[in-house]
Coordinates of C-alpha atoms in Angstrom, one line a residue:
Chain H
X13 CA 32.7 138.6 124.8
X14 CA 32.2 141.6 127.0
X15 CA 34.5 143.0 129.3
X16 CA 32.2 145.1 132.3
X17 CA 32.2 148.2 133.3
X18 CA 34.1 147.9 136.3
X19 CA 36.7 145.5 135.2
X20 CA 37.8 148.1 132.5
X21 CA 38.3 150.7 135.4
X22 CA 39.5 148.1 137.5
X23 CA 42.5 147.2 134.7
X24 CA 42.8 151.5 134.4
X25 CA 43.3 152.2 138.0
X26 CA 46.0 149.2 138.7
X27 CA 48.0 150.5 135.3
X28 CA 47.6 154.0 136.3
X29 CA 49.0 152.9 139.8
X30 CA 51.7 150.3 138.2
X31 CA 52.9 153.3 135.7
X32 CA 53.1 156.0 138.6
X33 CA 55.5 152.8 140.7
X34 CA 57.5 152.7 137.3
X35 CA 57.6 155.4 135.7
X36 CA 57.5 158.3 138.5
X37 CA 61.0 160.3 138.0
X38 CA 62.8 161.4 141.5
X39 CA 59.3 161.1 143.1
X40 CA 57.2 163.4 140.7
X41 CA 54.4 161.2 139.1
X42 CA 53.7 160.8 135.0
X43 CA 50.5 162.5 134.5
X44 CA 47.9 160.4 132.0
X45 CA 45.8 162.1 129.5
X46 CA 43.5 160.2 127.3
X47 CA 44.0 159.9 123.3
X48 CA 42.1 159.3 120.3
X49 CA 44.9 157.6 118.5
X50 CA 48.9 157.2 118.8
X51 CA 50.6 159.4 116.8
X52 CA 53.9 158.0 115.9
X53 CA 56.8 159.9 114.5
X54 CA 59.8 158.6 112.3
X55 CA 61.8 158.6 115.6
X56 CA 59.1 156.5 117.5
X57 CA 60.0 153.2 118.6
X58 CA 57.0 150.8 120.1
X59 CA 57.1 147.5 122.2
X60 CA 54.9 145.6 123.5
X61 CA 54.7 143.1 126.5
X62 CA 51.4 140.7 127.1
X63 CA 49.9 139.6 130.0
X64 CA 47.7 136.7 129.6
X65 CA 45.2 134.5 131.9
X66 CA 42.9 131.9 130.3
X67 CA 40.0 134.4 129.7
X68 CA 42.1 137.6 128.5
X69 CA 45.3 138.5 127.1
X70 CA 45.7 142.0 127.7
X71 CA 48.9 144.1 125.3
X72 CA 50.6 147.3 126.6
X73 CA 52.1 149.1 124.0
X74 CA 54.3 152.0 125.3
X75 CA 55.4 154.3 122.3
X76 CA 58.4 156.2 122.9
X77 CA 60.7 158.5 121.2
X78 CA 64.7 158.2 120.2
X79 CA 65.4 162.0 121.1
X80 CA 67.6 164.4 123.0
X81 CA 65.1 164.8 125.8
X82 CA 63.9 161.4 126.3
X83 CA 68.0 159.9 126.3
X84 CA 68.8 161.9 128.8
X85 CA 65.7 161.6 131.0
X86 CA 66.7 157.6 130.8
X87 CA 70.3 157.6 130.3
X88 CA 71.6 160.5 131.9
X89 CA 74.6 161.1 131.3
X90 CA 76.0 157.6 130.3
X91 CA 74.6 158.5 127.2
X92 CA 76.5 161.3 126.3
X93 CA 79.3 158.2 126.2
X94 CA 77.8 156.0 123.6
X95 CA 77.5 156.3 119.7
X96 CA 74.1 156.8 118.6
X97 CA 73.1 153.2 118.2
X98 CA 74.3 152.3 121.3
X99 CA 72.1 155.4 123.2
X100 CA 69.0 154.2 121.0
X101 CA 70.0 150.5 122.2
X102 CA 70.2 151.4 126.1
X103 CA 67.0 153.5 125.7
X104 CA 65.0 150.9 124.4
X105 CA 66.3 148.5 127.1
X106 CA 65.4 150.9 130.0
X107 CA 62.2 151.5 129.1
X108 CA 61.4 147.9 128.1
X109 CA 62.7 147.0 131.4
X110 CA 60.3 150.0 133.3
X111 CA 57.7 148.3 130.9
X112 CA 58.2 145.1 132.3
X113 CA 58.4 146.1 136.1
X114 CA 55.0 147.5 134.8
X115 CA 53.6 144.4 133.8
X116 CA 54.6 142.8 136.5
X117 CA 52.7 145.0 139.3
X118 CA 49.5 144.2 136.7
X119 CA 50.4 140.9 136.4
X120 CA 50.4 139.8 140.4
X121 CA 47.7 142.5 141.2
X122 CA 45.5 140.5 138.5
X123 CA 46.5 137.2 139.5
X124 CA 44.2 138.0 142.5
X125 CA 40.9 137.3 140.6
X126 CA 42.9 135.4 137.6
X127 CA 45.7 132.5 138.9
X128 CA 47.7 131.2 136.1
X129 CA 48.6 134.4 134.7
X130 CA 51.9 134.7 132.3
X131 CA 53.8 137.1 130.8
X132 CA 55.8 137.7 128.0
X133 CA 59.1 139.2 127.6
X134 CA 59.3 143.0 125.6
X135 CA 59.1 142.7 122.4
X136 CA 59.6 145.9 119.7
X137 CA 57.7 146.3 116.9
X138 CA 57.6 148.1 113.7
X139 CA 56.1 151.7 113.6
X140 CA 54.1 150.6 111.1
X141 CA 52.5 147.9 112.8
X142 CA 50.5 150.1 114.6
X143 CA 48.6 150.9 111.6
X144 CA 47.2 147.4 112.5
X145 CA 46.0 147.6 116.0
X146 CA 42.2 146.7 114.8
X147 CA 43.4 143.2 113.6
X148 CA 43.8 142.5 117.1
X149 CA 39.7 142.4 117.1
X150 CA 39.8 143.8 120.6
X151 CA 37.3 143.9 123.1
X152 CA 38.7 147.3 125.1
X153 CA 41.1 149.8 123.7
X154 CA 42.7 152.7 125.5
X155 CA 45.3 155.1 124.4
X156 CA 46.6 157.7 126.3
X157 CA 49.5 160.0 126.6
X158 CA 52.1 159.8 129.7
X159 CA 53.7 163.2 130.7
X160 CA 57.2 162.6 132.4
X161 CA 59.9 165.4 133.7
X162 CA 61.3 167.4 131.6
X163 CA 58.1 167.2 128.7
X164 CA 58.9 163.8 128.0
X165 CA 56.2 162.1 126.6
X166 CA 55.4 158.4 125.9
X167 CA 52.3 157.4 124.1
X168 CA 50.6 154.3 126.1
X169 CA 48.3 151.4 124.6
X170 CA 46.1 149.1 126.7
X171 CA 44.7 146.5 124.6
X172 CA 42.6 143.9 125.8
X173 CA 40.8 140.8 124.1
X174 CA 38.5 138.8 126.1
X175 CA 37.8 134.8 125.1
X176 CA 34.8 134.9 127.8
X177 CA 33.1 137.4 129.8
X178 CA 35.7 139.5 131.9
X179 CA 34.1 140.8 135.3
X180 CA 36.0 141.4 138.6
X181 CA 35.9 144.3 140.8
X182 CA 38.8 146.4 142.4
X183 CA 39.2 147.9 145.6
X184 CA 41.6 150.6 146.2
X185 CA 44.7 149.8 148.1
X186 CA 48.4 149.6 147.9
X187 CA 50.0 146.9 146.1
X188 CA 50.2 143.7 148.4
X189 CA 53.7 141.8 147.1
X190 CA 57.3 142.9 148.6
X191 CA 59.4 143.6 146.0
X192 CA 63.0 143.6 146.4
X193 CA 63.0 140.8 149.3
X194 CA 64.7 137.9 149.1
X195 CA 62.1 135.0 150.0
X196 CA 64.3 132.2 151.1
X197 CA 63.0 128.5 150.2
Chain Q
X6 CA 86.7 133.0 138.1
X7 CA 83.5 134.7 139.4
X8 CA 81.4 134.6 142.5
X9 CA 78.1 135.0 140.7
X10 CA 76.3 134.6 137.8
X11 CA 73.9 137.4 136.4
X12 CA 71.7 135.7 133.6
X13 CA 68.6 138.4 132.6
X14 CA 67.9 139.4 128.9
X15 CA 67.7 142.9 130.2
X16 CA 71.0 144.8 130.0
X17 CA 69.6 147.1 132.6
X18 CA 69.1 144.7 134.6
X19 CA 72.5 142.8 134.2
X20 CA 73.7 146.1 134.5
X21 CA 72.2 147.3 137.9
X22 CA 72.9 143.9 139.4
X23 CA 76.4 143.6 138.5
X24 CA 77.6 147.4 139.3
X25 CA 76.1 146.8 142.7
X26 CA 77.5 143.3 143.5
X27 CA 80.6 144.6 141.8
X28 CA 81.0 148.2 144.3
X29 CA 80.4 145.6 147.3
X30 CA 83.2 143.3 146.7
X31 CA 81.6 140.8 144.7
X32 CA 82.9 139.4 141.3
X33 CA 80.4 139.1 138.9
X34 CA 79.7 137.8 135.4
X35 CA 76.1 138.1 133.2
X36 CA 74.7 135.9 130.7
X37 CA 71.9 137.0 128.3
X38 CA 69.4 134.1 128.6
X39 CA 69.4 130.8 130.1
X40 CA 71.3 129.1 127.6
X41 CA 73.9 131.7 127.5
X42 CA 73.8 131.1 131.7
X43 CA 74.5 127.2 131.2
X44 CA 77.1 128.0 129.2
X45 CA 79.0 130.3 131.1
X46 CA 78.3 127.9 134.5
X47 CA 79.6 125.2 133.0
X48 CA 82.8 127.4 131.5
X49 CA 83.4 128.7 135.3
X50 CA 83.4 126.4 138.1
X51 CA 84.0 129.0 140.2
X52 CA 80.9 130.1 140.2
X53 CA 78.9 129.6 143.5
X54 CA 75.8 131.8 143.3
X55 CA 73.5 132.4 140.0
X56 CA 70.6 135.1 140.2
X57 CA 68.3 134.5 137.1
X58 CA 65.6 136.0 135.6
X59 CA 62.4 133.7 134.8
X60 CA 60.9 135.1 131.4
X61 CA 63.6 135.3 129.0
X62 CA 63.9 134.2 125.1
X63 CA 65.5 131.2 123.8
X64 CA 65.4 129.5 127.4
X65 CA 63.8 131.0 130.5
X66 CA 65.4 130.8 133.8
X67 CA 63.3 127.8 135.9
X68 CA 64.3 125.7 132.6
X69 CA 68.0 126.2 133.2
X70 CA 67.6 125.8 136.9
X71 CA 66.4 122.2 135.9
X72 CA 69.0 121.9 133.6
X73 CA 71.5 122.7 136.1
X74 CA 70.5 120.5 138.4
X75 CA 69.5 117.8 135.9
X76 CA 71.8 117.6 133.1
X77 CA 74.6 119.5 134.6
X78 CA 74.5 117.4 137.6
X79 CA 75.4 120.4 139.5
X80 CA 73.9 120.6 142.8
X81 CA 75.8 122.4 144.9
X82 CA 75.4 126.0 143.0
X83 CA 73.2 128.6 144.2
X84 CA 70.2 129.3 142.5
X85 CA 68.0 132.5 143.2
X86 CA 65.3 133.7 140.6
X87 CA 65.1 137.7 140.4
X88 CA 62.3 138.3 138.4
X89 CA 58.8 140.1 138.0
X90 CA 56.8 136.5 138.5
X91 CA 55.3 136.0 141.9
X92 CA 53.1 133.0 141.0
X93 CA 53.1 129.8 143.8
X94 CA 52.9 128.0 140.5
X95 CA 56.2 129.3 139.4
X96 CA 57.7 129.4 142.9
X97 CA 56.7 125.8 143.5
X98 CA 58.6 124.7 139.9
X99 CA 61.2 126.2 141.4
X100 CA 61.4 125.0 144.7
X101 CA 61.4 121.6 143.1
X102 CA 64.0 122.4 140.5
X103 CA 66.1 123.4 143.6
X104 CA 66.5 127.2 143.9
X105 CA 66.9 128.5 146.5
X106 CA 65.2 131.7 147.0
X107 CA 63.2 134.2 144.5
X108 CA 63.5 138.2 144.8
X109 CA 60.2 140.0 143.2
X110 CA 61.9 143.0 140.9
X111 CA 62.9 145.7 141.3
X112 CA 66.3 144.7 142.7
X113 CA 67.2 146.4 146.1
X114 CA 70.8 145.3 146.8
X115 CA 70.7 146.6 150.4
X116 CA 68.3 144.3 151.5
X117 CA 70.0 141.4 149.7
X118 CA 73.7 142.1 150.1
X119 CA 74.3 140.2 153.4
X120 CA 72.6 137.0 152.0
X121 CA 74.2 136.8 148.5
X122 CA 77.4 137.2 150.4
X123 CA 76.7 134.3 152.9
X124 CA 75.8 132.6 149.3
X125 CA 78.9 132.7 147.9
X126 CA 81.6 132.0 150.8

């Protein structure tokens, strides 16, 4: 199956936008640089949230690691207050939860040319897993690395499989749904 | 007894929610899923107002609205969904499951204060 041209920048440019909404730190954006490969460490930790319609199912991987830097970017202080298991705990909850504010911009922006879209809920995987990625028999790959304040630095997967031809264009513009209003019924 | 349930598998979530609700008056409990939220409802009649999260593990949060109303017989509980889902399809399941409102994440407690607190009286 073939995913065009300008669907695969059309699914870069609304993560790039949905990262900047999610993952910007007291208003300075993350800045994206392409990779070849992740690199993990013995500190990294990886999970993964899908997005699916009928014709794709498209995997974010977002590969982070358990250090000094990256705990207190997250955490701030509050995690000076917890053991270590509990700072590793919180750290992989907020940034599965920035993950999944992530998905969820893609999600409804994609729902535009796609209805019936779902999602799943974060999951974290083994390190090792990643070894793996080309089991998922993908039809468009793209790593890249995501520079946040204070050189913390998360390593990004976009994986997508298509079950038919994936073709839908883009056009610039700010993302449509309020977010934080309560829509009475 | 608390005002208002907070059922999300996310503890960053519970814990935003519930820190705000909490500084603004508002007694709060959380629940990690929507079978945990069941069981905590039923435990605390008390309860007037539960803000849920859709996608969760074990049971997601339209399927415990249904419950609520279904099996718990309970329909005089509030129901709001707080979640990334903005899908008719979803919103309709709900509206028919008898929620009453849905918030698209992230949560902004200043522009939801004032209703939750209507909610609840």
């Amino acid at each position: 199956m073939m995913i065009s041209d300008q669907a695969q920048q059309g699914i870069q440019h609304l993560l790039t936008q949905a990262l900047d909404e999610c993952f910007s730190v007291n208003g300075q954006l993350p800045v994206m640089t392409p990779l070849t490969e992740i690199t993990p460490n013995d500190n990294t930790r990886v999970t993964v949230l899908t997005v699916s319609s009928y014709v794709f199912k498209l995997m974010l991987f977002v590969c982070f690691d358990v250090d000094a830097k990256t705990k207190q970017l997250f955490l701030k202080d509050a995690g000076e207050e917890l053991s270590a298991a509990e700072a590793e705990q919180a750290l992989c909850d907020v940034i599965s939860e920035k993950e999944n504010l992530c998905c969820g911009i893609l999600s409804r922006e994609l729902a535009e040319f796609f209805p019936h879209m779902g999602m799943s809920t974060p999951n974290f995987l083994e390190q090792g897993s990643l070894s793996y990625m080309e089991m998922l028999h993908y039809d468009y790959m793209h790593y890249f690395e995501l520079s946040l304040k204070e050189d913390v630095r998360l390593q990004i997967g976009l994986c997508m499989c298509a079950y038919d031809n994936v073709d839908f264009t883009v056009t610039a513009k700010e993302e449509t749904a309020e977010t934080g209003e309560l829509e009475l019924f | 007894m608390a005002q208002i349930l907070i059922v999300d598998d996310s503890n960053t979530v519970r814990s935003e929610v519930s820190d705000f609700l909490t500084k603004n008056g508002l007694s709060v409990s959380v629940a990690v899923d929507g079978m945990d939220g069941l069981a905590k409802l039923k435990a605390d009649s008390g309860i007037k107002l539960v803000v849920s999260d859709v996608n969760m593990p074990n049971m997601d949060g339209l399927t415990m609205a249904e419950k609520i109303r279904g099996e718990l017989k309970n329909n005089h509980t509030n129901i709001i969904m707080l979640t990334t889902e903005n899908s008719p399809i979803m919103k309709e399941r709900g509206k028919a499951a008898g929620v009453k409102g849905w918030i698209v994440k992230p949560f902004k407690g200043d522009a939801v204060l004032a209703t939750f607190k209507k909610l609840v009286q």
